[in-house]
mmCIF file of C-alpha atoms in Angstrom:
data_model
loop_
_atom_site.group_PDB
_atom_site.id
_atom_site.type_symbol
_atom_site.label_atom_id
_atom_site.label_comp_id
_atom_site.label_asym_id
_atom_site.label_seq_id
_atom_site.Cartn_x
_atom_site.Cartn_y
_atom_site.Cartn_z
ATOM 1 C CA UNK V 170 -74.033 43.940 9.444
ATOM 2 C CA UNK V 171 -72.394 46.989 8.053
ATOM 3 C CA UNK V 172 -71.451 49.882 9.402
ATOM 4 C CA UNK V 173 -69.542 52.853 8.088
ATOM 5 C CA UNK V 174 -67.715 54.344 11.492
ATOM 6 C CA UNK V 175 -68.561 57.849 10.551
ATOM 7 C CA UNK V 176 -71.881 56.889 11.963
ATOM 8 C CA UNK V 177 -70.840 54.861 15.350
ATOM 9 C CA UNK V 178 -71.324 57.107 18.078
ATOM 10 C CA UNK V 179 -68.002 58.953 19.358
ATOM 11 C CA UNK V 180 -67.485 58.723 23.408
ATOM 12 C CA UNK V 181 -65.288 61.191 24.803
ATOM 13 C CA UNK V 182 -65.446 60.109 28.495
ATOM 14 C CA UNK V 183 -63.536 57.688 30.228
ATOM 15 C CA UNK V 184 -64.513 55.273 33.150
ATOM 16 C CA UNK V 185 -61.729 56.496 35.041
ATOM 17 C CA UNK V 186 -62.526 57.977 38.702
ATOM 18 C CA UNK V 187 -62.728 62.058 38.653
ATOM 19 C CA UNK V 188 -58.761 62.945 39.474
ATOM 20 C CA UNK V 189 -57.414 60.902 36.341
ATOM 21 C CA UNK V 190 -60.385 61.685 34.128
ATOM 22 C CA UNK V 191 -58.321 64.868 32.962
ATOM 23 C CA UNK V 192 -55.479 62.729 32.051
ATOM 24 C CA UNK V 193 -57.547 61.167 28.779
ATOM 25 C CA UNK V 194 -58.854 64.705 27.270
ATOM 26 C CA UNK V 195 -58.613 64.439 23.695
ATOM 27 C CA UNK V 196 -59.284 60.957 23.501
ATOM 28 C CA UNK V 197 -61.977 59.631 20.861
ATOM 29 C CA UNK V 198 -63.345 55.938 21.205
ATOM 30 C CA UNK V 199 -65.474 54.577 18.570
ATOM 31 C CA UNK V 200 -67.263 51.055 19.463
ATOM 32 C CA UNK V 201 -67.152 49.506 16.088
ATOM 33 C CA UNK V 202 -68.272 45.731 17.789
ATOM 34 C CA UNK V 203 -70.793 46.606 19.859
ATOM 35 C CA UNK V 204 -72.234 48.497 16.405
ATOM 36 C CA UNK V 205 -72.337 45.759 14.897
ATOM 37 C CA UNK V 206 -74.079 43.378 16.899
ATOM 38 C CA UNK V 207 -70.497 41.571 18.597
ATOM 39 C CA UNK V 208 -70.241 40.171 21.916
ATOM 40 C CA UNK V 209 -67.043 38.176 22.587
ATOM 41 C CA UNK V 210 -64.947 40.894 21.688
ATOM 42 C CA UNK V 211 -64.980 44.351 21.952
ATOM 43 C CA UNK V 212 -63.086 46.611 18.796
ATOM 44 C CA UNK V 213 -62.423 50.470 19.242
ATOM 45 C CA UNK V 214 -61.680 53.006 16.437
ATOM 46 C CA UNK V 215 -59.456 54.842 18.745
ATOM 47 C CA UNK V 216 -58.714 58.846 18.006
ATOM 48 C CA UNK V 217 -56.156 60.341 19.776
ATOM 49 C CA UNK V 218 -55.729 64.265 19.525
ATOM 50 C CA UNK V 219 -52.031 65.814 19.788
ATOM 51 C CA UNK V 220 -51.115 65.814 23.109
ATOM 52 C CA UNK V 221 -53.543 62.672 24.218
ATOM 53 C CA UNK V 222 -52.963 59.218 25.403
ATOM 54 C CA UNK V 223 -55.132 55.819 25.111
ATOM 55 C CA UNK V 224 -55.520 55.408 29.115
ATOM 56 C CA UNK V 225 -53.214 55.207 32.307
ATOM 57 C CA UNK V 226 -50.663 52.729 31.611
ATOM 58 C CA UNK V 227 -51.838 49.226 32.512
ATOM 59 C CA UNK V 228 -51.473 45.767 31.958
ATOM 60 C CA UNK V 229 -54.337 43.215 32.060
ATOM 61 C CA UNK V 230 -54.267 39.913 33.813
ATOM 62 C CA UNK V 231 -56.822 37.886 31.884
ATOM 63 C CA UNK V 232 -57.677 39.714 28.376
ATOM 64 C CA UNK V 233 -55.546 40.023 25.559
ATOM 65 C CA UNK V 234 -54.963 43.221 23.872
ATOM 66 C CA UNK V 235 -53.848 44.286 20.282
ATOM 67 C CA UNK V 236 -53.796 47.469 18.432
ATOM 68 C CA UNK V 237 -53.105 48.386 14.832
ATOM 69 C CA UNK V 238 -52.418 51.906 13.570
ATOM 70 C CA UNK V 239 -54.104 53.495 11.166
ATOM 71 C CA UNK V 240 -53.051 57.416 10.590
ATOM 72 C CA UNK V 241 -50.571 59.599 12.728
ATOM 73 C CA UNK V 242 -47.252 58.453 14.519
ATOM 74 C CA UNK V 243 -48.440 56.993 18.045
ATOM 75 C CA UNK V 244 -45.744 56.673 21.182
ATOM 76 C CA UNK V 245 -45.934 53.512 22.788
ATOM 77 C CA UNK V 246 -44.561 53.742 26.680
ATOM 78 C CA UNK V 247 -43.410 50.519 27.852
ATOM 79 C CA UNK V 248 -41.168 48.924 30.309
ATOM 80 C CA UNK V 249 -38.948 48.933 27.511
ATOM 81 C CA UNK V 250 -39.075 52.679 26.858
ATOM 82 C CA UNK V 251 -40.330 54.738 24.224
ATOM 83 C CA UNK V 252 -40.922 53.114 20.327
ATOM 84 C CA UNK V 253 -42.852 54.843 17.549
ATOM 85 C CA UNK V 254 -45.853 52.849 15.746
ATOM 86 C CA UNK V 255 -46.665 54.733 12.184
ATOM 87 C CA UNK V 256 -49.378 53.219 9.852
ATOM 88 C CA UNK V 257 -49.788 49.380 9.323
ATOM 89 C CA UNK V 258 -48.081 48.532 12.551
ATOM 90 C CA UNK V 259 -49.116 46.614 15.258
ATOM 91 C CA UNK V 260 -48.419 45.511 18.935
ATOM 92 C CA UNK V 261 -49.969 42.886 21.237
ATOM 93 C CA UNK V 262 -50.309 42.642 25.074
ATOM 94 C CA UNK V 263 -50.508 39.469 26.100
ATOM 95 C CA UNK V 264 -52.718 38.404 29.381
ATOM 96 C CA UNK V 265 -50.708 38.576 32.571
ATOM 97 C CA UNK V 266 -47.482 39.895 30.843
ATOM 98 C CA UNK V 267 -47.005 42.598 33.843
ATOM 99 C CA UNK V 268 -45.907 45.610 31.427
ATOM 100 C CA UNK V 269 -47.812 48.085 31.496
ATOM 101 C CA UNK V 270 -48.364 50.217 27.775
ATOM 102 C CA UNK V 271 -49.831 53.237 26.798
ATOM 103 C CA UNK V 272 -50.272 55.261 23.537
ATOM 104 C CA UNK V 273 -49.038 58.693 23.610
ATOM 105 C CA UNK V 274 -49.840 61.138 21.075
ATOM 106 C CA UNK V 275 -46.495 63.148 20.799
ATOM 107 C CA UNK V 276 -47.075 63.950 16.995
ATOM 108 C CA UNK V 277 -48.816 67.339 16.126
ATOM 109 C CA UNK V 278 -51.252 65.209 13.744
ATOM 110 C CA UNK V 279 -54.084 63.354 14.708
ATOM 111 C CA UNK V 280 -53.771 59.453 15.802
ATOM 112 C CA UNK V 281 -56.160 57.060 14.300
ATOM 113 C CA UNK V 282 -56.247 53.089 15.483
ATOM 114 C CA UNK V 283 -58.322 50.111 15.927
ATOM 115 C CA UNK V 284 -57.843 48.228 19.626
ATOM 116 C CA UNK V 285 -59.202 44.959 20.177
ATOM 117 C CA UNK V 286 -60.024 43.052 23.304
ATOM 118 C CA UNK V 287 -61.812 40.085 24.723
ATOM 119 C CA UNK V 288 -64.288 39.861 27.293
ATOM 120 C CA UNK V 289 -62.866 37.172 29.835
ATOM 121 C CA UNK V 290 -64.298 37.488 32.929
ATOM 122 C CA UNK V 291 -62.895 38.334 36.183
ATOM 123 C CA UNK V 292 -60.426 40.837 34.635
ATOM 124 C CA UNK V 293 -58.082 43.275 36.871
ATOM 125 C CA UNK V 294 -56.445 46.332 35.617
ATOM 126 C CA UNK V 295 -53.296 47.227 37.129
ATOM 127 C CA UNK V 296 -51.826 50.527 36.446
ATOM 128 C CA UNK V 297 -48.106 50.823 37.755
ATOM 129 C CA UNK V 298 -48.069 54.695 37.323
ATOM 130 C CA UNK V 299 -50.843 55.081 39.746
ATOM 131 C CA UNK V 300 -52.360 54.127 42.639
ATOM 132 C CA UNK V 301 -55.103 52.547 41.085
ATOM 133 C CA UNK V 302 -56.389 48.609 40.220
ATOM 134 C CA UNK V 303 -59.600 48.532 38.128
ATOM 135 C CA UNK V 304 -61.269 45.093 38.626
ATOM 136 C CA UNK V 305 -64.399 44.140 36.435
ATOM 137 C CA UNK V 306 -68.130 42.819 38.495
ATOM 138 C CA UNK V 307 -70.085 40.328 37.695
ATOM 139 C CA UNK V 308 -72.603 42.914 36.043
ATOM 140 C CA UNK V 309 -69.996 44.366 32.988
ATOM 141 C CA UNK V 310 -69.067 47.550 35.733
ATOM 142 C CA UNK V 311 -65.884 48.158 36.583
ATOM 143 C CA UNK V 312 -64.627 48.846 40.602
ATOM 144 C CA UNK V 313 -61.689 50.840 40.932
ATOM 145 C CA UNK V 314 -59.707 51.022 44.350
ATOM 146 C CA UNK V 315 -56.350 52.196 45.310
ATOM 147 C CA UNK V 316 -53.764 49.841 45.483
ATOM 148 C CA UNK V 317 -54.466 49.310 49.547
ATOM 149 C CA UNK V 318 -58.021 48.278 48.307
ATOM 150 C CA UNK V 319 -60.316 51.714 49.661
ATOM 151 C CA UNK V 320 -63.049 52.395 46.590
ATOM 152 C CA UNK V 321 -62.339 55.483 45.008
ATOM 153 C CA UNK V 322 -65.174 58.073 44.914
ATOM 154 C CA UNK V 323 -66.861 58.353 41.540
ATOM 155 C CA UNK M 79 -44.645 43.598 21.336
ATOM 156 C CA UNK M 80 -44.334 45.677 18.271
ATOM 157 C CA UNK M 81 -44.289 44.035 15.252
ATOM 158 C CA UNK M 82 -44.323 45.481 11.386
ATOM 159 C CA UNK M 83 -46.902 42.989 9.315
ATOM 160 C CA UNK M 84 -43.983 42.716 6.674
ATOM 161 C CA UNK M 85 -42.600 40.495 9.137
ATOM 162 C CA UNK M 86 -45.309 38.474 9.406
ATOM 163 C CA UNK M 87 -44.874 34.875 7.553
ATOM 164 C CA UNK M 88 -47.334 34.532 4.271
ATOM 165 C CA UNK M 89 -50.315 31.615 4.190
ATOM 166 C CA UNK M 90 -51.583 30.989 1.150
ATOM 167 C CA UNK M 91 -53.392 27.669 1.665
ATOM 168 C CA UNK M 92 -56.448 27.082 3.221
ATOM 169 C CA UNK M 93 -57.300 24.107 5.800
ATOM 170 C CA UNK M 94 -60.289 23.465 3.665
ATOM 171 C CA UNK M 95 -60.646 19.735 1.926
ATOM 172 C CA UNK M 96 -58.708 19.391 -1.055
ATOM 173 C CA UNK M 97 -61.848 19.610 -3.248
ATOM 174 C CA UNK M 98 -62.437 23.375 -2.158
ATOM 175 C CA UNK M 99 -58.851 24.329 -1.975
ATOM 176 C CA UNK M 100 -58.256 26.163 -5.573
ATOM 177 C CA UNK M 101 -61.739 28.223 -4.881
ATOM 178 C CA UNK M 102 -59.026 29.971 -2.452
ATOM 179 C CA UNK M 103 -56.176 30.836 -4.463
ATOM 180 C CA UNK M 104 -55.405 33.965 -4.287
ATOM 181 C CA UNK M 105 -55.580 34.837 -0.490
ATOM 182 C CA UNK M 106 -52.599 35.512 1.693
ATOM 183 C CA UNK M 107 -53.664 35.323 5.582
ATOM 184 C CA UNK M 108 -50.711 36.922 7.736
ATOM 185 C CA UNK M 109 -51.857 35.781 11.475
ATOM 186 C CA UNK M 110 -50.636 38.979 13.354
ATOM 187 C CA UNK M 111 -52.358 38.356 16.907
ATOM 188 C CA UNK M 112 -50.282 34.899 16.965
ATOM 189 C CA UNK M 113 -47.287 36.969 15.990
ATOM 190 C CA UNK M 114 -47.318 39.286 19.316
ATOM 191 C CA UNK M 115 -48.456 36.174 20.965
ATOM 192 C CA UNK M 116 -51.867 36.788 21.950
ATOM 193 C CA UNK M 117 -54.393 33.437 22.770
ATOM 194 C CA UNK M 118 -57.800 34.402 23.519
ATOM 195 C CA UNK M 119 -58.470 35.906 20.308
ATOM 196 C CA UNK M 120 -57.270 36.144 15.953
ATOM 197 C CA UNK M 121 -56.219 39.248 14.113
ATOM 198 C CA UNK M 122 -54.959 38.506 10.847
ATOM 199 C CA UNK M 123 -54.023 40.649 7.983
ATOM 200 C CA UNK M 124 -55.530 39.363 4.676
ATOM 201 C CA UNK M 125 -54.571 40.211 1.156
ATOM 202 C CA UNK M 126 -56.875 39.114 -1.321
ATOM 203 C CA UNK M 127 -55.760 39.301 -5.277
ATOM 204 C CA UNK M 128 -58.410 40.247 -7.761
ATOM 205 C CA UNK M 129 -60.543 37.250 -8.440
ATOM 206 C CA UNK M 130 -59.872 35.790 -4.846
ATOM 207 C CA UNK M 131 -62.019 35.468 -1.884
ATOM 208 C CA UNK M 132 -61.818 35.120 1.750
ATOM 209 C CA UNK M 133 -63.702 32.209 2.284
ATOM 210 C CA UNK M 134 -66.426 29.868 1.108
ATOM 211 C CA UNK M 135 -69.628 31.415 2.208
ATOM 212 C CA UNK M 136 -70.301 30.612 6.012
ATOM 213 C CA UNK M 137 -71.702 31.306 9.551
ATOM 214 C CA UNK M 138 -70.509 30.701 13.218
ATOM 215 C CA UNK M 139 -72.319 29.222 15.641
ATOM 216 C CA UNK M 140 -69.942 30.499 18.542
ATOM 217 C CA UNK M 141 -67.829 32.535 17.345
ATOM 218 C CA UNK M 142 -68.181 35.994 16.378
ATOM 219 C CA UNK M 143 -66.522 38.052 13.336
ATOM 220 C CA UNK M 144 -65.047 41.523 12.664
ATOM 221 C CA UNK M 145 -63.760 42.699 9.556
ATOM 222 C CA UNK M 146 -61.978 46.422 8.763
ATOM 223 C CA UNK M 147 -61.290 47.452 5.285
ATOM 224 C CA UNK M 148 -57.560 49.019 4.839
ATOM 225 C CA UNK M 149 -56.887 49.425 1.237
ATOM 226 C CA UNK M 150 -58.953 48.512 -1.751
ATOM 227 C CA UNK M 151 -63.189 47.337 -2.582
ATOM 228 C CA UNK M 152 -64.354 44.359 -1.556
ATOM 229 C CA UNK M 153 -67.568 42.621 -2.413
ATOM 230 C CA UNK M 154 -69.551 41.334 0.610
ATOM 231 C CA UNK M 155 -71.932 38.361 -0.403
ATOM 232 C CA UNK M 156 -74.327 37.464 2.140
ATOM 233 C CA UNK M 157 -78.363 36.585 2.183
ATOM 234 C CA UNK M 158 -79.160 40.591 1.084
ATOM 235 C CA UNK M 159 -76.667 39.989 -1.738
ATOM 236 C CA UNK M 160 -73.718 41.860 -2.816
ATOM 237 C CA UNK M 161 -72.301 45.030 -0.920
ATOM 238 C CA UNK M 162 -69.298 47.205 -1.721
ATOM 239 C CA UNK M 163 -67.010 48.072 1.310
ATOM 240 C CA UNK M 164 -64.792 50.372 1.337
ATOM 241 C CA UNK M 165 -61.377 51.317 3.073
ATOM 242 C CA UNK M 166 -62.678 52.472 6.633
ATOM 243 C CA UNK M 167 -65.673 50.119 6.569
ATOM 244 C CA UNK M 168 -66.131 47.548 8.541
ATOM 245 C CA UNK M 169 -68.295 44.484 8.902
ATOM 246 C CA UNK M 170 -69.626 42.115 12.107
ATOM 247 C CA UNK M 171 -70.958 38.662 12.079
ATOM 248 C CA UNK M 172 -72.216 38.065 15.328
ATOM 249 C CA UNK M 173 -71.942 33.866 16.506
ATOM 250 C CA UNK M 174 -75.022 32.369 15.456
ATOM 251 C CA UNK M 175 -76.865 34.816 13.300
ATOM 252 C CA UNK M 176 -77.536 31.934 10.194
ATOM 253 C CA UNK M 177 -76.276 33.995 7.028
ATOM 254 C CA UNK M 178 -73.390 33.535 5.612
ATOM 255 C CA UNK M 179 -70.626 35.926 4.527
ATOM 256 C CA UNK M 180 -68.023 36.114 1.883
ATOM 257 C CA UNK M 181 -65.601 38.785 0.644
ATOM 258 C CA UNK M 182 -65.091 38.587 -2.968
ATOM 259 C CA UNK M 183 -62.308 40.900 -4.462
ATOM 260 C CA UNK M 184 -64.373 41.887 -8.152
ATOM 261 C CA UNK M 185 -62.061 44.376 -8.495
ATOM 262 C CA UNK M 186 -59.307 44.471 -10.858
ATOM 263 C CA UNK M 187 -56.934 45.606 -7.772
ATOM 264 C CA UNK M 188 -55.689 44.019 -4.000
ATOM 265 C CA UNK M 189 -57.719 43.986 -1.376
ATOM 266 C CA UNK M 190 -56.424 44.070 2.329
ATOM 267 C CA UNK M 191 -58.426 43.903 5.297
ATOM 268 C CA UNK M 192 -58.155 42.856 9.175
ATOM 269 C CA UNK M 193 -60.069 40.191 10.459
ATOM 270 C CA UNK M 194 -60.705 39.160 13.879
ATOM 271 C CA UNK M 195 -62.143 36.244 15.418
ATOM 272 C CA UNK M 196 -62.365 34.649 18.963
ATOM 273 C CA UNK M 197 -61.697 31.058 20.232
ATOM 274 C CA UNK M 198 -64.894 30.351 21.570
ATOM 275 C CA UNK M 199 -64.575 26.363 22.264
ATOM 276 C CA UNK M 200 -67.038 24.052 20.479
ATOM 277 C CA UNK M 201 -67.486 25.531 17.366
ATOM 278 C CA UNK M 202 -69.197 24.676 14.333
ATOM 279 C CA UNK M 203 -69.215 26.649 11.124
ATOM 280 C CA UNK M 204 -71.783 26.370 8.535
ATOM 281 C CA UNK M 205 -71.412 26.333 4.616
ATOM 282 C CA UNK M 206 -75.021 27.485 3.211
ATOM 283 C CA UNK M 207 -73.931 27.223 -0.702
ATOM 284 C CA UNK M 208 -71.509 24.070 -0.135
ATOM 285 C CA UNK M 209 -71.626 20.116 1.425
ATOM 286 C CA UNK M 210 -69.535 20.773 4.206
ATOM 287 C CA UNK M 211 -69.705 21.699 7.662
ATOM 288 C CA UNK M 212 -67.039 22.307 9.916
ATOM 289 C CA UNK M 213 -66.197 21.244 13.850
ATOM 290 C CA UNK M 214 -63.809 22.444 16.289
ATOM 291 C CA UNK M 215 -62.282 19.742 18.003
ATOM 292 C CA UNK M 216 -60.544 19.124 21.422
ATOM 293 C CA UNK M 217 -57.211 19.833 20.012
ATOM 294 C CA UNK M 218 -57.354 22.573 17.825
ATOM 295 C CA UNK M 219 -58.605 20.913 14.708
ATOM 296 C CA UNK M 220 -60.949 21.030 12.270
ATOM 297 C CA UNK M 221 -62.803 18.472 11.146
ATOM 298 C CA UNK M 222 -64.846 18.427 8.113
ATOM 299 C CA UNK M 223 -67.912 16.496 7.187
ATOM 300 C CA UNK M 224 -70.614 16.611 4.128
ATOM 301 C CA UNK M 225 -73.683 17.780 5.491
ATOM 302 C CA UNK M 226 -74.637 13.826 6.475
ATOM 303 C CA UNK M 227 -71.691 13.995 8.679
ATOM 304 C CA UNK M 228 -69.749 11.487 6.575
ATOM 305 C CA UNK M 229 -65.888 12.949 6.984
ATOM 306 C CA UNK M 230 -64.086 14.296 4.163
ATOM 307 C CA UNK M 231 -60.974 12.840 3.072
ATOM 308 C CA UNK M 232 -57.994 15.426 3.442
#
């Protein structure tokens, strides 16, 4: 099946709980996969206006993760620091590597880029900025709790 | 990891049986998710030359397929026939769904797109124009038979 993106329904909304939702303003996603009919893998045209980010800064312990740019000069925020990712770059976060990345739009231009992710089940999110670990159920939701393991209100 | 595609080492040959090997002259596969040392799933970055295609025609049974168009117009054959795709476009081939696909660059200029795949175990990939089918093995393999399951010489 093809699908021109223009007409894949743009969420603007994140899953976080309420207090970080205002952290991902400005953020565009795109599910190009699940448009297309894809189940093993989920792909993301990503939009990130000036000022934005991709999500809190997390690391996964069973899915991989890889993003490629497409427009704009994205921040990445690592472990390592700061590095800039212009058009036709890449990066990849390997399952279980426990450092955490982010894209930051620093730039005064928008960010445009495709993320990619598998599906593996029993996935936890840790976030080492936050108090926060986002652990998938067996029905596709996903439970967040503080790091002392209380639910968080949604 | 961050890693710029030029980086990237160039395949030009194809794991196909000698007989159908010149049909893909022409294609350069760079295998970027292996790069930044992902597992669970395949990004590469694939330059086709005019004349050159991305594959013989074929289906998954497990796996599924995502395709993003970055720079030039690429010819999509499948059962409906032939469709243009464009830079921004993008294509899915979910595991399973019996018609093949094939990118054919008619143009008279290079084509580069992404493709992803994942690693869904036990796979077998279907050829709908050609004798040949192809299994996943145990190891990482392929093995290829003619359609009566007699194995090709490679």
């Amino acid at each position: 099946m093809i699908i021109n993106p223009d007409n894949v329904p743009h969420r603007t909304t994140s899953v976080y709980p309420e207090v970080f939702k205002s952290r991902l303003m400005g953020r565009v996603k795109q599910a190009l996969g699940n448009a297309v009919g894809l189940n093993n893998f989920g792909v993301n045209l990503v939009t990130l206006a000036p000022g934005s980010c991709s999500a809190l800064r997390h690391w996964h312990l069973q899915q991989d993760e890889f993003i490629y740019i497409i427009q704009g000069e994205a921040t990445l925020v690592t472990n390592t620091g700061e590095q800039i990712l212009t058009p036709g770059m890449m990066a990849g976060f390997p399952a279980a590597e426990a450092d955490g990345h982010q894209l930051v739009n620093k730039s005064q231009a928008v960010v445009i880029y495709l993320e990619v992710g598998d599906r593996t089940p029993g996935e936890v999110v840790y976030y080492p900025d936050d108090d926060l670990i986002a652990k998938s159920s067996d029905d596709g939701r996903w439970i967040f709790t503080h790091r002392d393991g209380d639910l968080y209100e949604i």
